[in-house]
CSV table of C-alpha atoms in Angstrom, one decimal:
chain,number,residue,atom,x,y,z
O,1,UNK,CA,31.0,23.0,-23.0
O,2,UNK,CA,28.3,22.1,-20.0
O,3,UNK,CA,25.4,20.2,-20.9
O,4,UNK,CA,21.6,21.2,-19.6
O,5,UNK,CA,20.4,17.4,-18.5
O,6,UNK,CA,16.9,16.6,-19.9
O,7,UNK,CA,14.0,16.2,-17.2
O,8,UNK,CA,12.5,13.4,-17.2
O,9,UNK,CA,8.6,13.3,-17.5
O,10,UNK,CA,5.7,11.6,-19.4
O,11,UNK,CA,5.6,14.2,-22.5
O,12,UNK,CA,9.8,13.4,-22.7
O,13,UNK,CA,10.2,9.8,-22.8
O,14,UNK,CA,9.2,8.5,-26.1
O,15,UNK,CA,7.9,5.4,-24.6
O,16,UNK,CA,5.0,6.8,-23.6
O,17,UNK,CA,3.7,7.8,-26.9
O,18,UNK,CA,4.2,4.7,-27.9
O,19,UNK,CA,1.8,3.0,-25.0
O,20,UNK,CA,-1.1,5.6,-25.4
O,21,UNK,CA,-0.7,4.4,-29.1
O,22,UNK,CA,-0.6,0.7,-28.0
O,23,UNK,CA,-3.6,1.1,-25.3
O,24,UNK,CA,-5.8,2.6,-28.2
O,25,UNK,CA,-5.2,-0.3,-30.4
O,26,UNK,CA,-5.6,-2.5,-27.9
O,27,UNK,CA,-9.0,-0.5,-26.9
O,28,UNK,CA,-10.4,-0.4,-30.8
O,29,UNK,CA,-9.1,-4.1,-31.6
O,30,UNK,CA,-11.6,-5.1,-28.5
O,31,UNK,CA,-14.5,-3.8,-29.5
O,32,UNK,CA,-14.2,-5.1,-32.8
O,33,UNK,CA,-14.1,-8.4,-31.5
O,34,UNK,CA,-17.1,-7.5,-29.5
O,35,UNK,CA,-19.3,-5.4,-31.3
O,36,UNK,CA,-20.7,-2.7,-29.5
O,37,UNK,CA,-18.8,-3.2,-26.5
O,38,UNK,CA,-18.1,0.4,-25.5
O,39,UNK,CA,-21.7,1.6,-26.4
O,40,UNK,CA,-23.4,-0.8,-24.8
O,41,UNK,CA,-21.4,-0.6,-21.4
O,42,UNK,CA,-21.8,2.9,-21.6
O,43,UNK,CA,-25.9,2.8,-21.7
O,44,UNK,CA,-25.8,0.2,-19.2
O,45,UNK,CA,-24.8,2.7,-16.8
O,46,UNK,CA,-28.1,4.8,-17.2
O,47,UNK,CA,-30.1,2.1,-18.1
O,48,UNK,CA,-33.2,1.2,-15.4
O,49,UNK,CA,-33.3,-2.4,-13.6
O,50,UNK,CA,-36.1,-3.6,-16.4
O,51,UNK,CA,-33.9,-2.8,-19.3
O,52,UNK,CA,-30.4,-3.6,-18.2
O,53,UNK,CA,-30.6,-6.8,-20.0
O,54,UNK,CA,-31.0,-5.1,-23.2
O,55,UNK,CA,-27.4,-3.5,-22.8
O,56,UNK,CA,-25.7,-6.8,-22.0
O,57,UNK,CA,-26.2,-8.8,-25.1
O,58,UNK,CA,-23.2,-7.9,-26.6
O,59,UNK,CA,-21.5,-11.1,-27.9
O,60,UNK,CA,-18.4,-11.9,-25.7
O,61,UNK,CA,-15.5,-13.1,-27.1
O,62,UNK,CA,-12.0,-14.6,-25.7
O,63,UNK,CA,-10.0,-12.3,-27.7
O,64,UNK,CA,-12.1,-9.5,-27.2
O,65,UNK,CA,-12.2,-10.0,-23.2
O,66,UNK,CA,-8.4,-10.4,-23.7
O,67,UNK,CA,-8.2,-7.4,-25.1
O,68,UNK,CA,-10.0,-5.4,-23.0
O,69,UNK,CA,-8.7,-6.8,-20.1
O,70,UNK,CA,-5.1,-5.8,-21.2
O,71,UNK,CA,-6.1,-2.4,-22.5
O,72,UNK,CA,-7.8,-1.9,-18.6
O,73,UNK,CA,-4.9,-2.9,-17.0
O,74,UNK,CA,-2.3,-0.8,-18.9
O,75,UNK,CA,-4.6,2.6,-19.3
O,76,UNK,CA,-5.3,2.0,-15.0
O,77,UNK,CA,-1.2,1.5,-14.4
O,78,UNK,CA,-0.4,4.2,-16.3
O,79,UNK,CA,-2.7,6.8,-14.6
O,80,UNK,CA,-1.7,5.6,-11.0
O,81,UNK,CA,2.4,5.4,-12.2
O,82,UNK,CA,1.4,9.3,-13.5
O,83,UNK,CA,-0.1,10.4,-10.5
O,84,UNK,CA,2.0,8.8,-7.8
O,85,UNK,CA,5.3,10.2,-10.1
O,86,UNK,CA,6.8,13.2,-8.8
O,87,UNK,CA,10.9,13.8,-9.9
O,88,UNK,CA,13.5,11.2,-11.3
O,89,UNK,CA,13.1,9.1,-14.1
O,90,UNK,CA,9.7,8.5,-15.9
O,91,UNK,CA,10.5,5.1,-16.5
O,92,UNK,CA,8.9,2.3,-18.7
O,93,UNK,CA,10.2,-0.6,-16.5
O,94,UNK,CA,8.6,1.0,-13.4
O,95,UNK,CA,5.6,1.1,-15.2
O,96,UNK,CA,5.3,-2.7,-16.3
O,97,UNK,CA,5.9,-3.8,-12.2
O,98,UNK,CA,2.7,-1.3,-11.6
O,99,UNK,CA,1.1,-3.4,-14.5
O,100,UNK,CA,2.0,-7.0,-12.8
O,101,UNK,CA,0.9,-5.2,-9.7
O,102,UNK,CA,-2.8,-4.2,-11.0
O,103,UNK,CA,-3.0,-7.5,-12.5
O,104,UNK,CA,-2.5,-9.2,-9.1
O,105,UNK,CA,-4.9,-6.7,-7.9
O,106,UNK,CA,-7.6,-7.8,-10.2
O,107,UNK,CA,-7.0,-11.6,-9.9
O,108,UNK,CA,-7.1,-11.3,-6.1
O,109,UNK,CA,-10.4,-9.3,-6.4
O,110,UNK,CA,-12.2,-11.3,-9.3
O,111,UNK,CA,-11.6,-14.3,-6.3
O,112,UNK,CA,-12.7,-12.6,-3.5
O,113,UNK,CA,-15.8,-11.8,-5.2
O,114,UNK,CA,-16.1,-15.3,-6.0
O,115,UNK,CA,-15.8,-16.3,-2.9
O,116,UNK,CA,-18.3,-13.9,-1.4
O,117,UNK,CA,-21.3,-14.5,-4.2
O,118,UNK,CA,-20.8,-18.3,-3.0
O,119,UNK,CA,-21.1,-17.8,0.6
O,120,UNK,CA,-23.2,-15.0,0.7
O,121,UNK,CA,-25.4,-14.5,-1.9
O,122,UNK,CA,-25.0,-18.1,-4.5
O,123,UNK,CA,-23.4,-19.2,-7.7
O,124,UNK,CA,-26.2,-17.1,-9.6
O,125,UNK,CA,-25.3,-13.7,-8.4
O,126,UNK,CA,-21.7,-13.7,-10.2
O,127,UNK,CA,-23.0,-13.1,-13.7
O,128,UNK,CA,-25.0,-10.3,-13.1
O,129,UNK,CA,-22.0,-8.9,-10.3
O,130,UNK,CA,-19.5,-9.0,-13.2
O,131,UNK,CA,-21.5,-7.9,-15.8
O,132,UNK,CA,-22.4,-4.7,-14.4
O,133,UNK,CA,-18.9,-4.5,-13.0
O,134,UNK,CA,-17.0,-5.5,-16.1
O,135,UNK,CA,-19.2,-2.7,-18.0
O,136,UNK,CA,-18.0,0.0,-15.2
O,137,UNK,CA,-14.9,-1.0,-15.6
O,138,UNK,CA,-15.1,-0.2,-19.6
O,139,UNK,CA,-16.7,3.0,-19.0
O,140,UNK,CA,-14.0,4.0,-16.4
O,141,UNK,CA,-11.2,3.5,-18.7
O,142,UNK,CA,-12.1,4.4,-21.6
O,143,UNK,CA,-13.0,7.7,-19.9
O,144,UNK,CA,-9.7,7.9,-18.5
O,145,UNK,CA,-8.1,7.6,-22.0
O,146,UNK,CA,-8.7,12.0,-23.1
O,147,UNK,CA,-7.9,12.2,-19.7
O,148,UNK,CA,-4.6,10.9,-19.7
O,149,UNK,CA,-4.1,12.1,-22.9
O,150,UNK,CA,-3.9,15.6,-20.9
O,151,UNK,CA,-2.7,14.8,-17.9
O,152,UNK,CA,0.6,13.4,-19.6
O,153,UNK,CA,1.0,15.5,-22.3
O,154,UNK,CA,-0.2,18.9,-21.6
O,155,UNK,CA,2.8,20.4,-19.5
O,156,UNK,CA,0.1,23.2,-18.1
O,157,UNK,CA,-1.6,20.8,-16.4
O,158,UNK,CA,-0.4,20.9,-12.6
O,159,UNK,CA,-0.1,17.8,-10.6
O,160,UNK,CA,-2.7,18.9,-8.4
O,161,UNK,CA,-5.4,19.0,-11.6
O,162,UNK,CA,-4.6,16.0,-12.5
O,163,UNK,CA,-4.8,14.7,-9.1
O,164,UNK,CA,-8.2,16.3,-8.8
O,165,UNK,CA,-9.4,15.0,-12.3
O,166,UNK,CA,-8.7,10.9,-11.6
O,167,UNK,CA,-10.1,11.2,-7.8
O,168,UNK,CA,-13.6,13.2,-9.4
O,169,UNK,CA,-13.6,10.0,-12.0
O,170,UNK,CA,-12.7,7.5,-9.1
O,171,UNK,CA,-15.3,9.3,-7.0
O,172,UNK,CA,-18.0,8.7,-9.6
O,173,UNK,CA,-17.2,5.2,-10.7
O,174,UNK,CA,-17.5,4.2,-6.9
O,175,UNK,CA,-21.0,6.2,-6.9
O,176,UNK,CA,-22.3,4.3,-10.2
O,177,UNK,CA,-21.1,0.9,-8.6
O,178,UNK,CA,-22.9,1.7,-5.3
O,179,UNK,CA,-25.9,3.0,-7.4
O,180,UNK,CA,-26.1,-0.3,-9.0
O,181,UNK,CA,-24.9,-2.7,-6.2
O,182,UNK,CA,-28.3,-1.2,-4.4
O,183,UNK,CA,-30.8,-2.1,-7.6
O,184,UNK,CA,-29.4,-5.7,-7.6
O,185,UNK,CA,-29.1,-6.3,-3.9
O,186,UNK,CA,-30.9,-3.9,-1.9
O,187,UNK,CA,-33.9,-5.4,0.2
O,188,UNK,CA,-33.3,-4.5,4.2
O,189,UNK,CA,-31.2,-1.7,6.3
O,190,UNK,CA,-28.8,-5.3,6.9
O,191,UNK,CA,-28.2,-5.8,3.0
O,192,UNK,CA,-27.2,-2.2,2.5
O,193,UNK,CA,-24.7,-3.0,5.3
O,194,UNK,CA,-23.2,-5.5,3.6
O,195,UNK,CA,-22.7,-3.5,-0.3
O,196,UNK,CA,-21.2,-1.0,1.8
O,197,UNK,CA,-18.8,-3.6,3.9
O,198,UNK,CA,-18.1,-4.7,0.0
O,199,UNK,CA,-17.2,-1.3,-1.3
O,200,UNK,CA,-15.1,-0.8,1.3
O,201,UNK,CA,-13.0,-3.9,1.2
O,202,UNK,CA,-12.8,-5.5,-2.1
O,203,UNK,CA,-12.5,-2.1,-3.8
O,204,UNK,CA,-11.7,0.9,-1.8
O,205,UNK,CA,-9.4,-0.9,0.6
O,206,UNK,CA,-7.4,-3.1,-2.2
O,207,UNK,CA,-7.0,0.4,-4.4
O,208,UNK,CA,-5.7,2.1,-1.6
O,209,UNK,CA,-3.3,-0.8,-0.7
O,210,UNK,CA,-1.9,-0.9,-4.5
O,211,UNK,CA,-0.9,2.7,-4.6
O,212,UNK,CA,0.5,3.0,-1.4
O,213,UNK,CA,2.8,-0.2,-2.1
O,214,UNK,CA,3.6,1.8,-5.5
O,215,UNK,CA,4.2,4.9,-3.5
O,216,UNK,CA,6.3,3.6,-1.0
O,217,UNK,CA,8.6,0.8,-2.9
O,218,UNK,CA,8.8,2.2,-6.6
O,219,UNK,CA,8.5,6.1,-6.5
């Protein structure tokens, strides 16, 4: 009797299921903690200059920035393991070293940033840096969440849609962050400079660094 070997892709493994379940948990469990988290990060992003305060008085918690942080991590790993997969194994432990990977990503960035509000611009321009950043970053993910949903399990979604659906999202999260970077910080031709030396490497450079180490030592 010859046996037809499964293929192995996201909408096969059972483990994947699982996570999507797991992220959304993790995703509903943080903005209990934090009231109004996900609303409030997403009318940040429209908000003007004068009333962006009025979107950031959510109360922050260390479980729900916990959390978040964890359901941010996981939801981002999983869409760059997804895009960056191509044959073999859709495997759960590949995905966890892209998870330590992103996490290592996102410490080394939260420090560089550090380190370049204290040089460059003082103490008192981190909170407002990663309170708009930290309310991209919710808006980002949990955006990407339907959109995983499909790229992962809806077999009639080519590689090449999918591709083009995360890069329009990554395209307009770098657009919102430039948008905002330029309200905070804008003031001569020399200060644009600078947000767009930023841009470029602590977020476009450091991204494309992580999935090409993915791409070349994991896939």
């Amino acid at each position: 009797m010859s046996f037809i070997s499964r293929i192995s892709t996201s909408y096969s493994e059972p483990w994947v299921a699982w996570v999507m379940l797991g992220l959304l948990v993790l995703l509903l469990v943080a903005d209990f903690f934090q009231r109004g988290l996900i609303i409030g990060s997403f009318r940040s992003i429209t908000a003007t200059k004068e009333r962006e305060s009025l979107f950031s008085e959510v109360t922050k918690t260390t479980a729900g920035s916990i959390f978040i942080y964890m359901y941010e991590v996981g939801i981002v790993a999983l869409a760059v393991y997804a895009m960056l997969f191509t044959d073999g194994s859709f495997s759960l432990w590949e995905w966890l070293i892209v998870v330590a990977l992103v996490c290592l990503l996102s410490a080394l960035h939260y420090l560089f940033v550090w380190l370049v509000c204290y040089v460059f611009l003082g103490k008192q321009a981190m909170q407002p840096i990663m309170l708009h950043y930290g309310n991209l970053c919710i808006v980002v993910s949990t955006l990407l969440y339907p959109l995983m949903l499909l790229v992962l399990f809806a077999p009639f979604v080519s590689h090449t849609v999918a591709l083009v659906l995360v890069s329009v999202l990554a395209v307009f999260a770098l657009i919102i962050w430039l948008i905002k970077a330029f309200r905070l910080f804008f003031t001569n031709f020399l200060a644009g400079f600078y947000i767009f030396l930023y841009l470029c490497t602590l977020e476009i450079v450091p991204l494309a660094g992580m999935v090409f180490v993915v791409w070349k030592w994991i896939m």
